[in-house]
Amino acid sequence: MRQLVLVAAIGALSACSSGGRSEPQLGPQSSVTTQTGVSPPGGGARAVNWVKGPSGAGPPLSGTADATWSALQSVYISLEIPLTFRDEAQKRLGNSAHRVRRRIGSVPMIRAVDCGGESGMPNAETYDITLEISSLVTPTPDGKARLQTLVQGSGRRPSSGAVNDVRCSSIGGLEKKIAEMVSAILAGK
């Protein structure tokens, strides 16, 4: 019996780990955990846990899926988020490793992610942040569109040679800004 439990546990752990990074997957009520293994310069290995909470799906937008898709691409350009993946057929785009410090576009980092803190200062304010940002446009039955954006990341103290990243959880500021900017474009503002 002990051997069966051990085999099941090893199988479950094997299924949860991944040697590479994949693009974030968005969909109805996404919640996924992946593990990324990275080899830093000089050898050795480190692992960072990326935890994805429920996706940022908002109410239907005023535009069609095609109009929302077009507006979304403009918003990413405005926020200076370079695209590392773009899928026209699925209307999904984003950046799987966007490196930023202090702000992303007009959004202060402390309004985008929570990376913990030390000495009374939020780490998001002082750390080098690597964000994984993904947005998905889906049509609704009434001909409008729904926008989902997922933001997650990790942070590293810039002055430290340590390879211990801290997990950064989204607090919704960037997702909200993207949705507001898309809505403004759709409304012609």
CSV table of C-alpha atoms in Angstrom, one decimal:
chain,number,residue,atom,x,y,z
A,1,MET,CA,0.0,0.0,0.0
A,2,ARG,CA,2.8,2.4,0.9
A,3,GLN,CA,4.4,1.8,-2.5
A,4,LEU,CA,1.2,2.6,-4.3
A,5,VAL,CA,0.9,5.9,-2.4
A,6,LEU,CA,4.5,6.7,-3.2
A,7,VAL,CA,4.0,6.0,-6.9
A,8,ALA,CA,0.9,8.1,-7.0
A,9,ALA,CA,2.7,11.0,-5.3
A,10,ILE,CA,5.6,10.8,-7.7
A,11,GLY,CA,3.2,10.8,-10.6
A,12,ALA,CA,1.4,13.8,-9.3
A,13,LEU,CA,4.6,15.7,-8.7
A,14,SER,CA,5.9,14.9,-12.2
A,15,ALA,CA,2.7,16.2,-13.8
A,16,CYS,CA,3.1,19.5,-11.9
A,17,SER,CA,6.6,20.4,-13.0
A,18,SER,CA,7.8,21.7,-16.3
A,19,GLY,CA,11.3,22.3,-17.6
A,20,GLY,CA,10.2,25.1,-19.9
A,21,ARG,CA,8.1,28.2,-19.8
A,22,SER,CA,4.8,28.2,-21.6
A,23,GLU,CA,2.6,31.1,-22.4
A,24,PRO,CA,-0.2,31.8,-19.9
A,25,GLN,CA,-3.4,30.1,-20.8
A,26,LEU,CA,-6.6,32.1,-20.4
A,27,GLY,CA,-10.1,30.9,-20.4
A,28,PRO,CA,-13.2,30.8,-18.2
A,29,GLN,CA,-12.0,31.1,-14.6
A,30,SER,CA,-8.4,30.1,-15.3
A,31,SER,CA,-6.4,29.0,-12.3
A,32,VAL,CA,-3.1,27.2,-13.1
A,33,THR,CA,0.2,26.6,-11.3
A,34,THR,CA,3.4,26.0,-13.3
A,35,GLN,CA,7.0,25.7,-12.3
A,36,THR,CA,9.8,27.2,-14.4
A,37,GLY,CA,13.3,25.9,-14.1
A,38,VAL,CA,16.0,28.4,-15.2
A,39,SER,CA,19.8,28.1,-15.3
A,40,PRO,CA,21.4,31.4,-14.2
A,41,PRO,CA,24.8,32.5,-15.6
A,42,GLY,CA,27.6,30.6,-13.9
A,43,GLY,CA,25.7,27.3,-13.7
A,44,GLY,CA,23.4,25.9,-11.1
A,45,ALA,CA,19.7,25.9,-11.2
A,46,ARG,CA,16.8,27.8,-9.6
A,47,ALA,CA,13.1,27.4,-9.7
A,48,VAL,CA,10.4,30.0,-9.5
A,49,ASN,CA,6.8,29.1,-8.8
A,50,TRP,CA,4.3,31.1,-10.9
A,51,VAL,CA,0.9,31.1,-9.4
A,52,LYS,CA,-2.1,32.2,-11.5
A,53,GLY,CA,-5.2,33.2,-9.8
A,54,PRO,CA,-8.6,33.6,-11.3
A,55,SER,CA,-8.4,35.5,-14.6
A,56,GLY,CA,-9.4,39.1,-14.9
A,57,ALA,CA,-12.6,38.6,-17.0
A,58,GLY,CA,-14.7,41.7,-17.0
A,59,PRO,CA,-18.2,42.5,-18.2
A,60,PRO,CA,-18.8,42.4,-22.0
A,61,LEU,CA,-17.3,45.4,-23.8
A,62,SER,CA,-19.2,47.6,-26.2
A,63,GLY,CA,-17.3,46.5,-29.3
A,64,THR,CA,-17.2,43.3,-31.4
A,65,ALA,CA,-14.4,40.8,-30.9
A,66,ASP,CA,-12.6,42.1,-34.0
A,67,ALA,CA,-12.8,45.7,-32.8
A,68,THR,CA,-11.7,44.8,-29.3
A,69,TRP,CA,-8.8,42.7,-30.7
A,70,SER,CA,-7.6,45.8,-32.7
A,71,ALA,CA,-8.0,48.1,-29.7
A,72,LEU,CA,-6.1,45.6,-27.5
A,73,GLN,CA,-3.1,45.6,-29.8
A,74,SER,CA,-3.0,49.4,-29.7
A,75,VAL,CA,-3.1,49.4,-25.9
A,76,TYR,CA,-0.2,47.0,-25.6
A,77,ILE,CA,1.8,49.4,-27.9
A,78,SER,CA,0.7,52.4,-25.8
A,79,LEU,CA,1.9,50.7,-22.6
A,80,GLU,CA,5.1,49.7,-24.3
A,81,ILE,CA,4.6,46.0,-23.7
A,82,PRO,CA,6.4,44.2,-26.6
A,83,LEU,CA,4.6,41.1,-27.8
A,84,THR,CA,6.4,37.8,-27.5
A,85,PHE,CA,3.3,35.8,-28.6
A,86,ARG,CA,0.3,36.8,-30.8
A,87,ASP,CA,-2.4,34.4,-32.0
A,88,GLU,CA,-4.8,36.1,-34.4
A,89,ALA,CA,-7.1,33.0,-34.7
A,90,GLN,CA,-7.6,32.8,-30.9
A,91,LYS,CA,-7.3,36.5,-30.4
A,92,ARG,CA,-4.7,36.0,-27.7
A,93,LEU,CA,-1.5,38.0,-27.2
A,94,GLY,CA,1.0,39.0,-24.6
A,95,ASN,CA,4.5,38.9,-23.3
A,96,SER,CA,5.9,35.9,-21.4
A,97,ALA,CA,8.9,37.7,-19.8
A,98,HIS,CA,8.5,41.5,-19.8
A,99,ARG,CA,11.2,43.0,-17.6
A,100,VAL,CA,10.3,46.3,-15.9
A,101,ARG,CA,11.2,48.5,-13.0
A,102,ARG,CA,8.9,50.9,-11.0
A,103,ARG,CA,6.2,51.2,-13.6
A,104,ILE,CA,4.6,49.7,-16.7
A,105,GLY,CA,3.4,52.4,-19.0
A,106,SER,CA,1.5,54.8,-16.8
A,107,VAL,CA,0.8,52.2,-14.1
A,108,PRO,CA,3.1,52.3,-11.0
A,109,MET,CA,4.4,48.8,-10.2
A,110,ILE,CA,3.0,49.0,-6.7
A,111,ARG,CA,-0.5,49.2,-8.3
A,112,ALA,CA,0.1,46.3,-10.6
A,113,VAL,CA,1.7,43.6,-8.4
A,114,ASP,CA,2.4,42.7,-4.8
A,115,CYS,CA,5.9,41.2,-4.3
A,116,GLY,CA,5.9,41.5,-0.5
A,117,GLY,CA,8.1,44.0,1.2
A,118,GLU,CA,10.9,44.7,3.6
A,119,SER,CA,11.8,47.7,5.8
A,120,GLY,CA,8.4,49.2,5.1
A,121,MET,CA,9.0,49.5,1.4
A,122,PRO,CA,7.1,47.3,-1.1
A,123,ASN,CA,9.4,45.1,-3.2
A,124,ALA,CA,7.5,46.0,-6.3
A,125,GLU,CA,8.8,49.6,-5.9
A,126,THR,CA,12.5,48.6,-5.7
A,127,TYR,CA,12.9,45.2,-7.3
A,128,ASP,CA,13.5,44.3,-10.9
A,129,ILE,CA,10.3,42.7,-12.0
A,130,THR,CA,9.6,40.1,-14.7
A,131,LEU,CA,6.0,40.0,-15.7
A,132,GLU,CA,4.0,37.5,-17.7
A,133,ILE,CA,1.1,39.3,-19.3
A,134,SER,CA,-1.5,37.7,-21.5
A,135,SER,CA,-4.8,39.0,-22.8
A,136,LEU,CA,-7.6,37.1,-24.6
A,137,VAL,CA,-10.6,38.4,-26.5
A,138,THR,CA,-13.7,36.2,-26.7
A,139,PRO,CA,-17.0,36.9,-28.5
A,140,THR,CA,-20.2,36.9,-26.4
A,141,PRO,CA,-23.5,35.4,-27.7
A,142,ASP,CA,-24.9,39.0,-28.2
A,143,GLY,CA,-22.1,39.9,-30.7
A,144,LYS,CA,-20.0,41.9,-28.2
A,145,ALA,CA,-16.7,40.8,-26.7
A,146,ARG,CA,-15.2,39.9,-23.4
A,147,LEU,CA,-11.6,40.7,-22.5
A,148,GLN,CA,-9.5,38.7,-20.0
A,149,THR,CA,-6.0,39.7,-18.9
A,150,LEU,CA,-3.7,37.7,-16.7
A,151,VAL,CA,-0.7,39.3,-15.0
A,152,GLN,CA,1.8,37.4,-12.8
A,153,GLY,CA,5.5,37.7,-12.2
A,154,SER,CA,8.6,37.5,-10.0
A,155,GLY,CA,10.9,40.1,-8.6
A,156,ARG,CA,14.6,40.2,-7.8
A,157,ARG,CA,16.6,42.7,-5.7
A,158,PRO,CA,18.7,44.6,-8.2
A,159,SER,CA,21.8,45.0,-6.0
A,160,SER,CA,21.9,41.4,-5.0
A,161,GLY,CA,23.7,38.6,-6.9
A,162,ALA,CA,21.3,36.2,-5.4
A,163,VAL,CA,19.1,34.1,-7.7
A,164,ASN,CA,16.2,33.9,-5.2
A,165,ASP,CA,13.2,35.5,-6.9
A,166,VAL,CA,10.1,36.4,-5.0
A,167,ARG,CA,6.7,35.7,-6.4
A,168,CYS,CA,4.6,38.7,-7.4
A,169,SER,CA,0.9,38.4,-7.4
A,170,SER,CA,-1.3,40.7,-9.4
A,171,ILE,CA,-3.4,43.3,-7.5
A,172,GLY,CA,-5.4,44.2,-10.6
A,173,GLY,CA,-4.1,47.6,-11.5
A,174,LEU,CA,-2.6,46.7,-14.9
A,175,GLU,CA,-5.6,44.5,-15.9
A,176,LYS,CA,-7.9,47.4,-15.0
A,177,LYS,CA,-5.8,49.9,-17.0
A,178,ILE,CA,-5.8,47.6,-20.1
A,179,ALA,CA,-9.5,47.2,-19.9
A,180,GLU,CA,-10.1,51.0,-19.4
A,181,MET,CA,-7.9,51.8,-22.4
A,182,VAL,CA,-9.6,49.3,-24.6
A,183,SER,CA,-13.0,50.6,-23.6
A,184,ALA,CA,-12.0,54.2,-24.3
A,185,ILE,CA,-10.8,53.2,-27.8
A,186,LEU,CA,-14.0,51.4,-28.5
A,187,ALA,CA,-16.0,54.4,-27.2
A,188,GLY,CA,-14.0,56.7,-29.6
A,189,LYS,CA,-12.5,58.7,-26.7
